[in-house]
Amino acid sequence: MADLSKLPVTVITGFLGSGKTTLIRHLMQNPGGRRLAVVVNEFGDVGVDGEILKSCAIPDCPAENILELANGCICCTVADDFIPTIQSLLALDPRPDHILIETSGLALPKPLLKAFDWPDIRSSVTVDGVIALADAEAVAAGRFAPDVARVDAQRAADDSLDHETPLSEVFEDQISCADIVLLTKPDLAGPDGVAKAREVIAAEAPRPLPVVEVTEGGVDPRVILGLGAAAEDDMDARPSHHDDAADHDHDDFESIVVDLPELDSAADLATRIEELARARNILRVKGYAAVAGKPMRLLVQAVGARVRHQFDRPWRADEPRAGRLVVIAEHDDVDGSAIRAALGALEPAE
């Protein structure tokens, strides 16, 4: 049972593009009477999600309550980054009622839970719950939970395939660690896809888990906040592929930054991203772009070849009208020069 004297923290995990930032934005706007604080952990050294959330700040979750860690996995930098960040939120006046942590889409949640056992913060905070987001269409397609027979057939044909893909392991660890699974984008999956995704999640979960369908992050905060799970005391019930590993890394993935000049067309950029994703197995693209003749900044989010874009805010007078995208792929699929050329980059990013 959770200690009511401790500040509750909700860990929001989920694969790349599953809708974590959209969910947090919804919670910020519908906090259920709570004063929220948010920690965003990006993969790579350029943050995008933190800026998106700061642009949505409201009195119950002001901009100063939104902190971004964009220099790597927070569970790998506990002493240097994670503990000071939590301590800074605890020192806010007024103090938050609840902290939301958005993990990187590549993160393994269990090492982060272990960080809450550090004496410096254990006495002050508790993990109220772990919320795993799963893209219904992608899960139904078997991208993150490969069919056993298919994997066995591939293994028989290729001696190098002696383990599951890293993406599958990340997905399974996120489900195994969760208290609730939010099945996102059910409209894209359709009824049959949703049913299939539920079957996959039930097969991967180490215990029965509630699965809630969510569109555009719209979930009642009472469903996912205030669970009282005290997950830091419940580690044995949350198995991981990496329980026997002394450490973990993210060397299977790589991100690069692409700087873009002002564009003639948002549609042209979307087409370039779609073609790049198909040609080079790009997992995720996110960032901003400037479109000629448009006073608003273009927000770009892509999961594989599925690209979404919208104008999110006016360009400020003190910022250059130029774009910046973060591109994430498995390590072997990253060719920086080819990716930048395909996207029409302004110049290589340092």
XYZ file of C-alpha atoms in Angstrom:
350
model
C 0.000 0.000 0.000
C 1.244 3.455 -0.872
C 2.497 5.776 1.868
C 0.223 8.836 1.687
C 2.990 11.028 3.126
C 5.060 10.490 -0.031
C 4.644 12.435 -3.255
C 3.130 10.124 -5.919
C 4.918 9.645 -9.237
C 3.377 8.092 -12.346
C 5.780 6.580 -14.877
C 4.423 6.744 -18.432
C 6.152 4.322 -20.752
C 5.456 3.072 -24.242
C 7.078 2.520 -27.567
C 8.106 5.275 -29.959
C 5.084 7.197 -31.172
C 2.589 5.436 -28.933
C 1.115 8.739 -27.713
C 2.880 9.486 -24.414
C 3.230 13.227 -24.996
C -0.389 13.479 -26.158
C -1.510 11.735 -22.962
C 0.531 14.036 -20.733
C -0.787 17.095 -22.549
C -4.330 15.845 -21.862
C -3.534 15.280 -18.174
C -2.029 18.766 -17.908
C -5.261 20.235 -19.242
C -7.432 17.903 -17.139
C -5.494 17.405 -13.888
C -8.450 16.464 -11.727
C -7.641 19.134 -9.159
C -3.964 18.144 -8.881
C -1.004 20.473 -9.272
C 1.226 18.512 -11.646
C 4.919 18.438 -12.461
C 6.373 16.691 -15.502
C 9.767 15.144 -16.271
C 10.420 14.344 -19.921
C 13.269 11.992 -20.841
C 14.244 12.155 -24.520
C 16.489 9.731 -26.416
C 19.426 11.659 -27.865
C 20.617 15.140 -27.019
C 17.862 17.251 -28.587
C 14.519 17.507 -26.799
C 11.244 18.005 -28.621
C 8.522 16.707 -26.302
C 9.482 19.029 -23.446
C 8.979 22.098 -25.592
C 5.654 20.771 -26.852
C 4.438 20.368 -23.271
C 5.756 23.750 -22.113
C 3.702 25.383 -24.843
C 0.622 23.834 -23.172
C 1.470 24.987 -19.642
C -1.444 26.087 -17.445
C -1.680 27.290 -13.802
C -2.028 23.731 -12.464
C 1.114 22.732 -14.387
C 3.187 25.869 -15.086
C 6.247 25.856 -17.354
C 8.650 25.813 -14.397
C 7.122 22.460 -13.341
C 8.121 20.857 -16.667
C 11.701 19.579 -16.684
C 13.475 17.926 -19.586
C 16.359 15.443 -19.533
C 17.557 15.117 -23.113
C 21.045 13.718 -22.553
C 20.303 10.047 -22.234
C 18.383 7.488 -20.225
C 17.586 8.822 -16.742
C 17.958 5.369 -15.208
C 21.580 5.361 -16.441
C 22.360 8.750 -14.858
C 20.610 8.438 -11.509
C 23.039 10.365 -9.330
C 23.885 13.077 -11.879
C 20.454 13.767 -13.371
C 17.506 11.855 -11.965
C 17.863 12.492 -8.221
C 18.653 16.221 -8.593
C 15.655 16.593 -10.913
C 13.257 14.957 -8.444
C 14.744 16.963 -5.587
C 14.250 20.208 -7.509
C 10.568 19.362 -8.008
C 10.180 18.520 -4.314
C 11.611 21.948 -3.485
C 9.075 23.870 -5.591
C 6.754 26.268 -3.796
C 3.944 25.436 -4.080
C 4.949 21.800 -4.132
C 3.392 19.571 -6.810
C 0.678 17.106 -5.852
C 1.762 14.557 -8.465
C 4.755 14.023 -10.787
C 4.468 12.530 -14.270
C 7.580 10.995 -15.849
C 7.533 10.431 -19.601
C 10.237 7.899 -20.419
C 12.051 7.669 -23.705
C 10.319 5.340 -26.138
C 13.438 3.195 -26.008
C 13.577 3.000 -22.227
C 13.268 -0.106 -20.103
C 10.984 0.943 -17.227
C 12.215 -1.436 -14.542
C 15.672 0.145 -14.080
C 13.899 3.466 -13.578
C 11.724 1.929 -10.859
C 14.876 0.694 -9.150
C 16.126 4.274 -9.043
C 13.260 5.129 -6.703
C 14.874 2.866 -4.109
C 17.772 5.294 -3.702
C 17.804 6.607 -0.107
C 17.940 10.229 -1.300
C 14.402 10.041 -2.676
C 12.778 6.854 -1.333
C 11.618 8.582 1.826
C 9.904 11.350 -0.149
C 8.316 9.805 -3.261
C 6.504 6.653 -4.312
C 5.666 5.210 -7.727
C 1.887 5.540 -7.822
C 1.739 3.447 -10.976
C 3.301 2.532 -14.313
C 1.181 3.309 -17.371
C 2.207 1.568 -20.608
C 0.924 2.936 -23.896
C 0.676 0.541 -26.835
C -0.122 1.503 -30.424
C -3.053 -0.789 -31.274
C -2.335 -0.922 -35.002
C 1.361 -1.689 -34.541
C 0.776 -4.327 -31.868
C -1.900 -6.003 -33.950
C 0.553 -6.143 -36.868
C 3.020 -8.060 -34.688
C 5.836 -5.549 -35.022
C 6.762 -5.600 -31.324
C 5.618 -9.070 -30.354
C 6.753 -11.378 -33.202
C 4.843 -14.589 -33.891
C 6.793 -17.466 -32.351
C 6.438 -19.713 -35.398
C 7.643 -16.947 -37.691
C 10.633 -16.218 -35.452
C 11.504 -19.921 -35.354
C 11.317 -20.097 -39.146
C 13.611 -17.099 -39.469
C 16.012 -18.555 -36.941
C 16.163 -21.812 -38.918
C 16.974 -19.887 -42.087
C 19.536 -17.543 -40.486
C 21.919 -18.660 -37.764
C 22.421 -15.063 -36.647
C 18.803 -14.804 -35.434
C 19.234 -16.439 -32.059
C 17.189 -13.986 -30.001
C 14.195 -11.725 -30.296
C 14.566 -8.307 -31.833
C 15.465 -5.442 -29.456
C 12.146 -3.753 -30.276
C 10.221 -6.801 -29.116
C 12.124 -6.928 -25.839
C 11.458 -3.257 -25.146
C 7.737 -3.738 -25.777
C 7.533 -6.841 -23.583
C 9.411 -5.189 -20.721
C 7.077 -2.189 -20.836
C 3.984 -4.407 -20.669
C 5.488 -6.560 -17.907
C 6.158 -3.496 -15.761
C 2.752 -1.871 -16.206
C -0.181 -1.459 -13.853
C -2.491 -0.341 -16.682
C -2.102 -0.527 -20.474
C -3.583 2.230 -22.628
C -4.314 0.987 -26.134
C -3.882 4.042 -28.336
C -5.111 4.841 -31.855
C -7.861 2.188 -31.789
C -9.596 3.978 -34.668
C -6.655 3.167 -36.954
C -6.572 -0.474 -35.874
C -10.298 -1.126 -36.227
C -12.260 -3.627 -34.119
C -10.318 -6.663 -35.388
C -6.978 -4.935 -34.793
C -7.977 -3.899 -31.288
C -9.031 -7.455 -30.471
C -5.720 -8.792 -31.793
C -3.727 -6.214 -29.849
C -5.553 -7.157 -26.659
C -4.662 -10.821 -27.280
C -0.978 -9.956 -27.733
C -0.877 -7.837 -24.578
C -2.643 -10.532 -22.537
C -0.112 -13.095 -23.770
C 2.851 -10.887 -22.803
C 1.563 -9.657 -19.446
C 2.864 -11.566 -16.393
C -0.456 -10.987 -14.616
C -3.937 -9.808 -15.667
C -3.791 -6.130 -16.612
C -6.587 -3.670 -17.324
C -6.459 -2.500 -20.949
C -8.193 0.785 -21.796
C -8.736 2.098 -25.318
C -7.718 5.752 -25.653
C -8.012 8.182 -28.576
C -5.858 11.346 -28.615
C -4.880 10.860 -24.969
C -8.449 11.297 -23.744
C -8.631 9.340 -20.507
C -10.186 10.347 -17.175
C -7.278 11.075 -14.777
C -9.106 9.062 -12.111
C -8.413 5.943 -14.194
C -4.612 6.259 -14.185
C -3.675 8.606 -11.307
C -4.042 7.668 -7.660
C -3.441 3.936 -8.159
C -1.342 3.615 -5.000
C 0.696 0.792 -6.539
C 3.960 1.555 -4.677
C 5.676 -0.101 -7.631
C 9.129 0.322 -6.107
C 8.101 -2.273 -3.500
C 6.608 -4.630 -6.088
C 9.579 -5.362 -8.339
C 9.335 -9.171 -8.343
C 5.902 -8.983 -9.979
C 7.381 -6.964 -12.873
C 9.779 -9.331 -14.690
C 12.218 -8.073 -17.305
C 14.362 -9.634 -20.004
C 17.254 -7.834 -18.327
C 16.753 -8.858 -14.691
C 20.046 -10.758 -14.668
C 22.008 -7.978 -16.353
C 24.206 -5.780 -14.209
C 23.615 -2.860 -16.556
C 21.757 -2.019 -19.730
C 22.315 0.207 -22.720
C 20.612 1.534 -25.816
C 23.330 0.694 -28.337
C 20.785 -1.023 -30.567
C 19.365 2.413 -31.423
C 20.779 5.667 -32.677
C 19.387 9.142 -33.205
C 20.613 11.930 -35.443
C 19.563 15.550 -35.741
C 18.632 17.024 -39.112
C 18.510 20.805 -39.587
C 16.168 21.941 -42.356
C 15.864 25.185 -44.306
C 12.506 26.863 -44.773
C 10.318 24.538 -46.854
C 7.967 25.220 -49.733
C 5.421 22.620 -48.634
C 4.469 20.589 -45.566
C 3.182 17.837 -47.834
C 6.562 17.533 -49.552
C 8.297 17.010 -46.207
C 5.735 14.374 -45.224
C 6.368 12.540 -48.498
C 10.135 12.652 -47.947
C 9.717 11.189 -44.450
C 7.415 8.431 -45.714
C 9.865 7.444 -48.452
C 12.794 7.548 -46.032
C 10.989 5.364 -43.491
C 10.241 2.724 -46.114
C 13.732 2.778 -47.591
C 15.729 2.762 -44.357
C 13.450 1.304 -41.667
C 13.261 4.558 -39.714
C 11.404 4.088 -36.427
C 10.579 7.637 -35.454
C 10.862 11.213 -36.709
C 9.805 14.189 -34.631
C 10.509 17.880 -34.588
C 9.647 21.164 -36.256
C 9.793 22.798 -39.669
C 9.240 26.233 -41.199
C 6.990 26.534 -44.249
C 7.327 29.530 -46.559
C 4.478 32.010 -46.218
C 3.183 30.434 -42.988
C 3.502 32.409 -39.720
C 3.024 29.227 -37.647
C 5.621 26.572 -36.838
C 4.954 23.099 -38.273
C 5.037 20.290 -35.694
C 6.029 16.957 -37.271
C 5.537 13.506 -35.700
C 6.122 10.249 -37.588
C 6.001 6.612 -36.573
C 7.534 4.623 -39.393
C 5.864 5.773 -42.612
C 2.844 7.185 -40.758
C 3.365 10.955 -40.681
C 1.288 13.549 -38.860
C 1.874 17.287 -38.995
C 0.100 20.389 -37.766
C 0.857 24.052 -37.146
C 1.279 24.410 -33.397
C 2.277 28.006 -32.600
C 3.522 31.251 -34.180
C 7.242 31.636 -34.749
C 8.776 33.924 -32.139
C 10.592 37.030 -33.283
C 13.831 35.906 -31.619
C 14.071 32.459 -33.234
C 15.259 31.534 -36.739
C 12.682 30.223 -39.209
C 14.372 26.887 -39.675
C 13.453 23.301 -38.926
C 15.018 20.607 -36.796
C 14.065 16.926 -36.807
C 15.232 14.046 -34.622
C 15.440 10.761 -36.548
C 15.633 7.469 -34.616
C 16.431 4.074 -36.111
C 18.072 0.813 -35.197
C 21.819 1.272 -35.255
C 22.465 -0.682 -38.448
C 19.912 1.386 -40.385
C 21.466 4.782 -39.611
C 23.352 6.471 -42.449
C 23.501 10.122 -41.459
C 24.516 11.462 -44.857
C 21.809 9.525 -46.687
C 19.123 10.514 -44.163
C 20.033 14.191 -44.332
C 20.116 14.116 -48.111
C 16.710 12.426 -48.265
C 15.184 15.088 -46.019
C 16.834 18.016 -47.805
C 18.968 18.995 -44.821
C 20.352 22.493 -44.443
C 23.704 21.238 -43.205
C 25.066 18.397 -41.064
C 24.287 18.897 -37.384
C 27.137 18.765 -34.922
